[in-house]
Short mmCIF file of C-alpha atoms and ligand atoms in Angstrom, two decimals:
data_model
loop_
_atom_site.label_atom_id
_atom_site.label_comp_id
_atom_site.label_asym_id
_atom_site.label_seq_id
_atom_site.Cartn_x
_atom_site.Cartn_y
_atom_site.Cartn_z
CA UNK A 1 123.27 112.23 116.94
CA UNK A 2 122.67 110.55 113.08
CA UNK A 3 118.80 111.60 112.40
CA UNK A 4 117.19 107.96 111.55
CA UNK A 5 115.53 107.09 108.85
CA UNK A 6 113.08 104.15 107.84
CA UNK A 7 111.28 103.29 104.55
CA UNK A 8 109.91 100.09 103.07
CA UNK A 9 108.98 98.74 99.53
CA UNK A 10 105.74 95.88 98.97
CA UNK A 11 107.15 92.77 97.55
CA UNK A 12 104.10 92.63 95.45
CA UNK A 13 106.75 92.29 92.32
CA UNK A 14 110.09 93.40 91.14
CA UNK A 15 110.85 97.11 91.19
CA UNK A 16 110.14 99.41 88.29
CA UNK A 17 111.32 102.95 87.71
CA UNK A 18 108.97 104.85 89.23
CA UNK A 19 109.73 102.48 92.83
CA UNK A 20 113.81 103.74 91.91
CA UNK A 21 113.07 107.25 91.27
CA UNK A 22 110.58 108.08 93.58
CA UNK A 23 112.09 105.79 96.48
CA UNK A 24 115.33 103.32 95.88
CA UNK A 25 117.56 106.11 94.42
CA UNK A 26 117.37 108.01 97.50
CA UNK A 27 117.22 105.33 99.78
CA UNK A 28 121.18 104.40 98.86
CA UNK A 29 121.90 108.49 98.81
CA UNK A 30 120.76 108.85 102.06
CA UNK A 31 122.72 105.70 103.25
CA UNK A 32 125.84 106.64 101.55
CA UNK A 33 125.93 110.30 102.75
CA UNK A 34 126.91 108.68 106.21
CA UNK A 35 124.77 111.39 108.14
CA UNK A 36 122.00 109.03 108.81
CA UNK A 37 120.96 106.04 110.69
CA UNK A 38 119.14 103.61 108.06
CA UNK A 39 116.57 101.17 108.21
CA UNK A 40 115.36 99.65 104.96
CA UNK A 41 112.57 97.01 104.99
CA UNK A 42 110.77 94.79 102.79
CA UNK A 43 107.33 95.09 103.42
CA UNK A 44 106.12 91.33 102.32
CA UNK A 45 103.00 92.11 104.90
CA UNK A 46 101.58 94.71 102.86
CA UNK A 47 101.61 92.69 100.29
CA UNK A 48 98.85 90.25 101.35
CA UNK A 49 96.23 93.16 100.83
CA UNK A 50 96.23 92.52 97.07
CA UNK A 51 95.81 89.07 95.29
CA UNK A 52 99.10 86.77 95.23
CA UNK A 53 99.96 83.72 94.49
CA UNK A 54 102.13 81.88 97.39
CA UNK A 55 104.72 80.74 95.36
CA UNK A 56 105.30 84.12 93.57
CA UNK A 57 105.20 86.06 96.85
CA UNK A 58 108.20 84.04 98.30
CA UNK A 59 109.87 84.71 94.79
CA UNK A 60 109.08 88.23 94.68
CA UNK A 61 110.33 89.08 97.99
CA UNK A 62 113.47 87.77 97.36
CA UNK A 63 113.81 89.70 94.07
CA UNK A 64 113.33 92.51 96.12
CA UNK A 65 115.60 91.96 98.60
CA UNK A 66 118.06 91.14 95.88
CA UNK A 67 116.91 94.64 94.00
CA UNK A 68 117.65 96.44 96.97
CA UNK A 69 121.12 95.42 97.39
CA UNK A 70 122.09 95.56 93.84
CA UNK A 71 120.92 99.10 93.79
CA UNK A 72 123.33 99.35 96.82
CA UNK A 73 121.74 99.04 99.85
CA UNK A 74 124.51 97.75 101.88
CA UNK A 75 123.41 95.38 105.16
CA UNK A 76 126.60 96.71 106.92
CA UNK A 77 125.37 100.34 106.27
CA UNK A 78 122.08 100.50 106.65
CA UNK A 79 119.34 97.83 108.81
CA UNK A 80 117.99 95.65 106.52
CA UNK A 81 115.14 93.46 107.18
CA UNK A 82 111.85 91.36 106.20
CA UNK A 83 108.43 93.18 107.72
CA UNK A 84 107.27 89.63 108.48
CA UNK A 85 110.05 88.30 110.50
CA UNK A 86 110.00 91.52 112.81
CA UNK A 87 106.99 89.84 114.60
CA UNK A 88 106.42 93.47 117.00
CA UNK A 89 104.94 95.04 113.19
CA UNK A 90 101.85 93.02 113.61
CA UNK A 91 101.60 93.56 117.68
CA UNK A 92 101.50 97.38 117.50
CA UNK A 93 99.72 97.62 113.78
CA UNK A 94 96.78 96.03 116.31
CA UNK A 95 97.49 98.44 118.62
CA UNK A 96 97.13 101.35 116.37
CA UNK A 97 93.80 99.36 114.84
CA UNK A 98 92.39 100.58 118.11
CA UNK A 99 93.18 103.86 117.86
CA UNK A 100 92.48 105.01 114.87
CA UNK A 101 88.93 105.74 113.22
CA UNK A 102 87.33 103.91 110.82
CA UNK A 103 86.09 107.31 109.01
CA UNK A 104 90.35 107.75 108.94
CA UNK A 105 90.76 104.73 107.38
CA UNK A 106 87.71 105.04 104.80
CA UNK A 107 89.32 108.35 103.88
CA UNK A 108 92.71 107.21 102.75
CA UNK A 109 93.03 108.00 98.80
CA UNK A 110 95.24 104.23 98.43
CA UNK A 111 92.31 102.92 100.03
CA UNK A 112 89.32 104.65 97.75
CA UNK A 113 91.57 103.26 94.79
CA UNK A 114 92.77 99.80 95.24
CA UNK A 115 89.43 98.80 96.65
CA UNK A 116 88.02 99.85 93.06
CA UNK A 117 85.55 102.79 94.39
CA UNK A 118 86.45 104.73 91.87
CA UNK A 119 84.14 102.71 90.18
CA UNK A 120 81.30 104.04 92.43
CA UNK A 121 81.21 107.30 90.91
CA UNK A 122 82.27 108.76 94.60
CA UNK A 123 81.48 112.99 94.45
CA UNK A 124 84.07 115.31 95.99
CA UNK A 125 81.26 116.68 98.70
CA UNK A 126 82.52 114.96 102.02
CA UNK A 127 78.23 113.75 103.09
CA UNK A 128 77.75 112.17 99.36
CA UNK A 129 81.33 110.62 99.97
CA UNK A 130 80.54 108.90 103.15
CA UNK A 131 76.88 108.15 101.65
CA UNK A 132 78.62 106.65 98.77
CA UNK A 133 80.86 104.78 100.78
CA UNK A 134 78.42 103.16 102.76
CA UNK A 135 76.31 101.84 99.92
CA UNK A 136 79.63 100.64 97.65
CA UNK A 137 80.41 98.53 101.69
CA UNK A 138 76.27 97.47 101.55
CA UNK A 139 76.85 96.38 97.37
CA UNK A 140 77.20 92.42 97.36
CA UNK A 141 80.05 93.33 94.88
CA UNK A 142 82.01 95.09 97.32
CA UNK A 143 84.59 92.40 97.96
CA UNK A 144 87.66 93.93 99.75
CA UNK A 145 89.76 92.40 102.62
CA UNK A 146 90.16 94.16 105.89
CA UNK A 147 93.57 93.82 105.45
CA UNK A 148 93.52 96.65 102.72
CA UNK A 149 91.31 99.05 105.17
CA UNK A 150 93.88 98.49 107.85
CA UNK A 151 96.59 99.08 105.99
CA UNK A 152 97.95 102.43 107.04
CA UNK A 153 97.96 101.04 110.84
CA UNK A 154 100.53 98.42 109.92
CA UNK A 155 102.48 101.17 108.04
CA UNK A 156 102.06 103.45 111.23
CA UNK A 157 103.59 100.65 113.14
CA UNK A 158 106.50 99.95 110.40
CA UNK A 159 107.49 103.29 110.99
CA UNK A 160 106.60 104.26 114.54
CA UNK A 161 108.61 100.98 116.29
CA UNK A 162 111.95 102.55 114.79
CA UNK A 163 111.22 106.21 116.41
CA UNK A 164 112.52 107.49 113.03
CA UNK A 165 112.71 111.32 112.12
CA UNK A 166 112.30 111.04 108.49
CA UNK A 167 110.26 108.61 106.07
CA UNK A 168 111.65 109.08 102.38
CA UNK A 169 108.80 107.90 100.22
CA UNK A 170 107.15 108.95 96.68
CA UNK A 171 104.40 111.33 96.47
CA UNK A 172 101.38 108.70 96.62
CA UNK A 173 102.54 107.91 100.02
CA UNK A 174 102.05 111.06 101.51
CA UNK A 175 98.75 110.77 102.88
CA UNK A 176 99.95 107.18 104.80
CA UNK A 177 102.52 109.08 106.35
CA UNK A 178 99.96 111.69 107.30
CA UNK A 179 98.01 109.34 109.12
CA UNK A 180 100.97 107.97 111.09
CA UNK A 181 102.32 111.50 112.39
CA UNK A 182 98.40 111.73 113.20
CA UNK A 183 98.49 108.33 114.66
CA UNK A 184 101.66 109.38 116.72
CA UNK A 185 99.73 112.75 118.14
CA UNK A 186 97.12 110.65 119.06
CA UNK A 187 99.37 108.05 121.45
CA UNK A 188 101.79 110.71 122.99
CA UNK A 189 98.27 112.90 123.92
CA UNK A 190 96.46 109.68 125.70
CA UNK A 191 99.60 107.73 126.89
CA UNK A 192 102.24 110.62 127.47
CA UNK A 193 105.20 111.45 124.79
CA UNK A 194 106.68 108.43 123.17
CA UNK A 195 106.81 108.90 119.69
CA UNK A 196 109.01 111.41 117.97
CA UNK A 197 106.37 112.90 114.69
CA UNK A 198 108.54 111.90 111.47
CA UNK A 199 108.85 114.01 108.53
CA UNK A 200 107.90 112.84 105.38
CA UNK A 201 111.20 113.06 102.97
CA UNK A 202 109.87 114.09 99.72
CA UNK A 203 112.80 115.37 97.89
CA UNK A 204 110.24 117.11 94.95
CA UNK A 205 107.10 116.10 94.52
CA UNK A 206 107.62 112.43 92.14
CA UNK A 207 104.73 110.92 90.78
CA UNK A 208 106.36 108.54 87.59
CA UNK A 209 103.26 107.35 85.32
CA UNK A 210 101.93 104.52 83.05
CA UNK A 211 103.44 104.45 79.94
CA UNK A 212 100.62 102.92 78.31
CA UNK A 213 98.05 105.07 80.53
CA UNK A 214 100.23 108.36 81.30
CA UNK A 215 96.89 109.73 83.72
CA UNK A 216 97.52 106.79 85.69
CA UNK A 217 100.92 106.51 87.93
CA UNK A 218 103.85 103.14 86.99
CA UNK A 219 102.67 100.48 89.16
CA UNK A 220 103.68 96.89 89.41
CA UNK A 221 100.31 95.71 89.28
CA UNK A 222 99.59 97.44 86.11
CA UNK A 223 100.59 96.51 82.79
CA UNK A 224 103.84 97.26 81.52
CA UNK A 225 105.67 98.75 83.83
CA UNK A 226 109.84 99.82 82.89
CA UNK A 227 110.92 97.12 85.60
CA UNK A 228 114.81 97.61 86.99
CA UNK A 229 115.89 94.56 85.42
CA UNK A 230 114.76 94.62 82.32
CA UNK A 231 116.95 93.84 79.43
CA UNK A 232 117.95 96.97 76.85
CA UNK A 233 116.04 94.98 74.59
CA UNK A 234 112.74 95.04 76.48
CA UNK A 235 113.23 98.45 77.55
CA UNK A 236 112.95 99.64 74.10
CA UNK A 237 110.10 97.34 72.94
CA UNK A 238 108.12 98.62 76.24
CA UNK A 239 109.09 102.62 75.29
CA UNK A 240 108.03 102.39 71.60
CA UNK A 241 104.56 101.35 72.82
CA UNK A 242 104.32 104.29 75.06
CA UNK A 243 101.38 106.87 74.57
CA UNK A 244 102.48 109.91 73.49
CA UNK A 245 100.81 112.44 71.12
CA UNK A 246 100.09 113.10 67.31
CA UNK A 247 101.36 116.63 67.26
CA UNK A 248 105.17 117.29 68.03
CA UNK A 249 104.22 121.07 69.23
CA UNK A 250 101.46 120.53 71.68
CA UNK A 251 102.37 117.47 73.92
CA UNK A 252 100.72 115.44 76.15
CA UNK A 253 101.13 114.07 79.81
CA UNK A 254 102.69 111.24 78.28
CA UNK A 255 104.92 113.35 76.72
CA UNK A 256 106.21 115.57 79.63
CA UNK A 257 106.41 111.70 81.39
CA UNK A 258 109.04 110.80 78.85
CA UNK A 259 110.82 114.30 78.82
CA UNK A 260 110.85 113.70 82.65
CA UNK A 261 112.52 110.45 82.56
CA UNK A 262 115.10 111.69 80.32
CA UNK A 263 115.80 114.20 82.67
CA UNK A 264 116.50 111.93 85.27
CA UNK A 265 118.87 109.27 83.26
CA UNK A 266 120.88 111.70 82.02
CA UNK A 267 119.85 113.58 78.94
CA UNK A 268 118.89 117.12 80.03
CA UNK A 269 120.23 118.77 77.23
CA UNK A 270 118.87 117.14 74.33
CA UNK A 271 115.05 117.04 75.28
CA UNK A 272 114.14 119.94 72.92
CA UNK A 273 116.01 118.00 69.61
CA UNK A 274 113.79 115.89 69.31
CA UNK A 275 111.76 116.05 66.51
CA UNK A 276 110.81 112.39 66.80
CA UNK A 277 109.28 110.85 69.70
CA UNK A 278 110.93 107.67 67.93
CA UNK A 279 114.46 109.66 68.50
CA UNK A 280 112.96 110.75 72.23
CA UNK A 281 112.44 106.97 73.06
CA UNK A 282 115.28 105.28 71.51
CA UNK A 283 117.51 108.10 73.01
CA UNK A 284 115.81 107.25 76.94
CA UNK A 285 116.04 103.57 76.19
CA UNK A 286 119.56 104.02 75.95
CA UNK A 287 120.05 106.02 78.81
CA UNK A 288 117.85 103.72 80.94
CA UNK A 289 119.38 100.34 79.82
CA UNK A 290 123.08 102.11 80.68
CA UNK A 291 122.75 103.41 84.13
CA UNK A 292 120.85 99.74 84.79
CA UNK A 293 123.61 97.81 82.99
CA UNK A 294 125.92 97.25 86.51
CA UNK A 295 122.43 96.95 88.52
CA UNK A 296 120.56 93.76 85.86
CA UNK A 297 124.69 92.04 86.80
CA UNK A 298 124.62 92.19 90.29
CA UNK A 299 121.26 90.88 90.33
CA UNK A 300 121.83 87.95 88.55
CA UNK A 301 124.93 87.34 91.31
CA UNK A 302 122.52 88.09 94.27
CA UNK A 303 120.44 85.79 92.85
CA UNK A 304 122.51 82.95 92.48
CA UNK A 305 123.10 82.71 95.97
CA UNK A 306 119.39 82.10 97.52
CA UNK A 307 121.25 80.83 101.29
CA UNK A 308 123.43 84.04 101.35
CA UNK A 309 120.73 86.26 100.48
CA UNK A 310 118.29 84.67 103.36
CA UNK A 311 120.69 85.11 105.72
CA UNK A 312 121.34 88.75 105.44
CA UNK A 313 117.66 89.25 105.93
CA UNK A 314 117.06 87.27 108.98
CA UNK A 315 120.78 88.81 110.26
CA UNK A 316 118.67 92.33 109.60
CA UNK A 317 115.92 91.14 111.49
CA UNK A 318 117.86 89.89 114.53
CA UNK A 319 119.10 93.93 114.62
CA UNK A 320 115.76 95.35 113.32
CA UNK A 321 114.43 93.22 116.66
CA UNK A 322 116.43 94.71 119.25
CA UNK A 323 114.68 97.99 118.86
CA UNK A 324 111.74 97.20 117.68
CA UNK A 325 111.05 95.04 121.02
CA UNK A 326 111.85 98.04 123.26
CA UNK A 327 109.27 100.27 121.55
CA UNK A 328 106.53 97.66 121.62
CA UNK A 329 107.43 96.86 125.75
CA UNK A 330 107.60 101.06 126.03
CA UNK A 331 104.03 100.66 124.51
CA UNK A 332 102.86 97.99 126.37
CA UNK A 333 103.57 99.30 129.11
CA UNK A 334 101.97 102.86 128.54
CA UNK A 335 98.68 101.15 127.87
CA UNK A 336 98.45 99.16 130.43
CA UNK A 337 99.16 95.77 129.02
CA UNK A 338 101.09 93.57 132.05
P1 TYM B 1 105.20 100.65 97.20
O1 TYM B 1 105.82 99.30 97.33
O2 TYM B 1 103.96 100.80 96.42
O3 TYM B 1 106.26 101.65 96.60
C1 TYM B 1 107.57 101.76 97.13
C2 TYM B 1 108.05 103.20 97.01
O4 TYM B 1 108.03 103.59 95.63
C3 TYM B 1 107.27 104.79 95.47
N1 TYM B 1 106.55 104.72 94.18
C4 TYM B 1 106.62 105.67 93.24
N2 TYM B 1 107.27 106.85 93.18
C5 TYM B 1 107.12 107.59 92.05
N3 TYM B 1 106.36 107.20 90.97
C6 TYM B 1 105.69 106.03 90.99
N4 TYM B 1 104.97 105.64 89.93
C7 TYM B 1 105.79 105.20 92.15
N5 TYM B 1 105.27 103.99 92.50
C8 TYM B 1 105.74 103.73 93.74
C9 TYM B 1 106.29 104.79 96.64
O5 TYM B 1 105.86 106.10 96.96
C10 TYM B 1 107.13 104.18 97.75
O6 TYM B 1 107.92 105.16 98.41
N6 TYM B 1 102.94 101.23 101.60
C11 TYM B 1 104.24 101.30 100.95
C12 TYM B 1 105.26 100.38 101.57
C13 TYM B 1 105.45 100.61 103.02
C14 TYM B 1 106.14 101.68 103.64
C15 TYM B 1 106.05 101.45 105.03
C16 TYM B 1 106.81 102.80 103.14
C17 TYM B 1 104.98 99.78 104.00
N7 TYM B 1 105.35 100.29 105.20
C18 TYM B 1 106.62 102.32 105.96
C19 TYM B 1 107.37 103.69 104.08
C20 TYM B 1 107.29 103.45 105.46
C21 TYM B 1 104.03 100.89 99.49
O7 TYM B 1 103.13 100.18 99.16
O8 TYM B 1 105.01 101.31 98.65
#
């Protein structure tokens, strides 16, 4: 039996390097080792929680779904699929609403951040945390959506409807995955054994950061980002601004970021040449724009063909279906829904 395997990327905006390195890359190893049974989503669900505009959430998922397959995801290889048109992802994420405590929910580090607490001044002493908590959720400033908060149950569903052994993600998923294998415990103790508890696939822990704010990690939301597609040209205009550090000897995290990505496109051997960081960055740019060269091509193709590129997606979902349906009538049925 192939172990199976699910993961899923926001379509809150096109892919950067830290989305590739921590998740993509191994995404199309996995598929291409032929040992495993893949399911690949976009999750254009998740991607409600933080501010869009309509018009560039119907563009960005379909520059993700072109991102994926020019990275080589291949729909004959591996289950493809749109969260959204999998309709069972909302039906059990409501399930799992029910199950799981707020105080869980609260606790979730994505959570704490996106919602801006940080901005609360929230101490590490678990009573002042929940005290803090409270008062940010009392402050008439406090503007989140519940969508954020529930979260994790709609990511405990993405994964859970596909009875998957192992979730390859990047490290700042780890504590969403957490809560689903606790989510899973929780069902298969009240309702008997249903869910198989996935391992997280971490292959070392990969955390890529802000160039311009190296303490911070790459995001899409934040500024400047090294996105997949960028052109060599861009590439090395982003990189020169990068933070780095006035003395040569002592580095920085911004440094060791750099040094890291250098590392992984390529150029192991020459990281301790550089006197520079000039050389360091012109020297990754390089690297970078080369092993994206066939990638920024394909893209381009993909994109030209909107109709073909809709139609894998809902051919993915038509498959994704199938299975998902039996685990949310499995479900159903456990609870006591007729
Ligand atoms: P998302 O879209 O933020 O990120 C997609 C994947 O990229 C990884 N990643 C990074 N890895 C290293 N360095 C970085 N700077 C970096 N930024 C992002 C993430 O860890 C992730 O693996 N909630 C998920 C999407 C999701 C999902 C799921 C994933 C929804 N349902 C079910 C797995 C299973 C998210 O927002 O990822």
């Amino acid at each position: 039996m192939k172990e199976r395997i699910l993961s899923g990327i926001r379509a809150s905006g096109k892919l950067h390097v830290g989305n590739y390195l921590g998740a993509l890359k191994q995404f199309v190893e996995l598929q291409n080792s032929g040992g495993h049974e893949c399911f690949f989503f976009i999750a254009d669900l998740h991607a409600l929680t933080t501010p869009f505009e309509p018009k560039e959430l119907s563009q960005n998922t379909l520059e993700v779904a072109a991102e994926y397959l020019a990275a080589g995801i291949d729909p004959d290889k591996s289950v493809f699929f749109l969260q959204s048109q999998v309709l069972e992802h909302t039906e059990l994420a409501w399930i799992f609403n029910c199950l799981t405590s707020l105080g869980e929910l609260l606790r979730m580090p994505q959570f704490t951040e996106k919602a801006k607490l940080s901005e609360y001044k929230i101490e590490n002493n678990v009573t002042a945390r929940r005290q803090f908590i409270v008062n940010a959720m009392n402050d008439m400033k406090f503007h989140v959506n519940a969508g954020l908060l529930n979260y994790p149950s709609l990511m405990a569903a993405d994964i859970l409807l596909y009875k998957p052994t192992l979730v390859p993600v990047g490290e700042d998923q780890v504590a969403h995955i957490d809560l689903t294998k606790h989510t899973a415990k929780l069902f298969n103790n009240r309702f008997g054994e249903t869910f198989p508890i996935p391992k997280t696939y971490l292959q070392k822990p990969l955390r890529i950061m802000s160039l311009s704010d190296p303490t911070k990690k790459m995001s899409k939301t934040g500024d400047e980002a090294l996105m997949l597609d960028d052109s060599p040209q861009e590439i090395l205009r982003k990189l020169k601004k990068a933070v780095t550090a006035t003395d040569t000897k002592k580095g920085s995290p911004g440094v060791e970021n750099l040094k890291f990505l250098l590392e992984q496109f390529g150029g192991t051997s020459r990281v301790k040449d550089f006197t520079k960081y000039n050389e360091l960055k012109e020297s990754l740019a390089k690297k970078i724009a080369e092993h994206f060269a066939e990638f920024r091509n394909k893209k381009t193709k993909i994109m030209a063909n909107k109709k073909q590129l809709t139609q894998i997606l809902a051919e993915g979902a038509s498959k994704a279906q199938k299975i998902a349906g039996k685990t949310l009538a499995e479900v159903k049925e456990k609870i006591g829904l007729i």
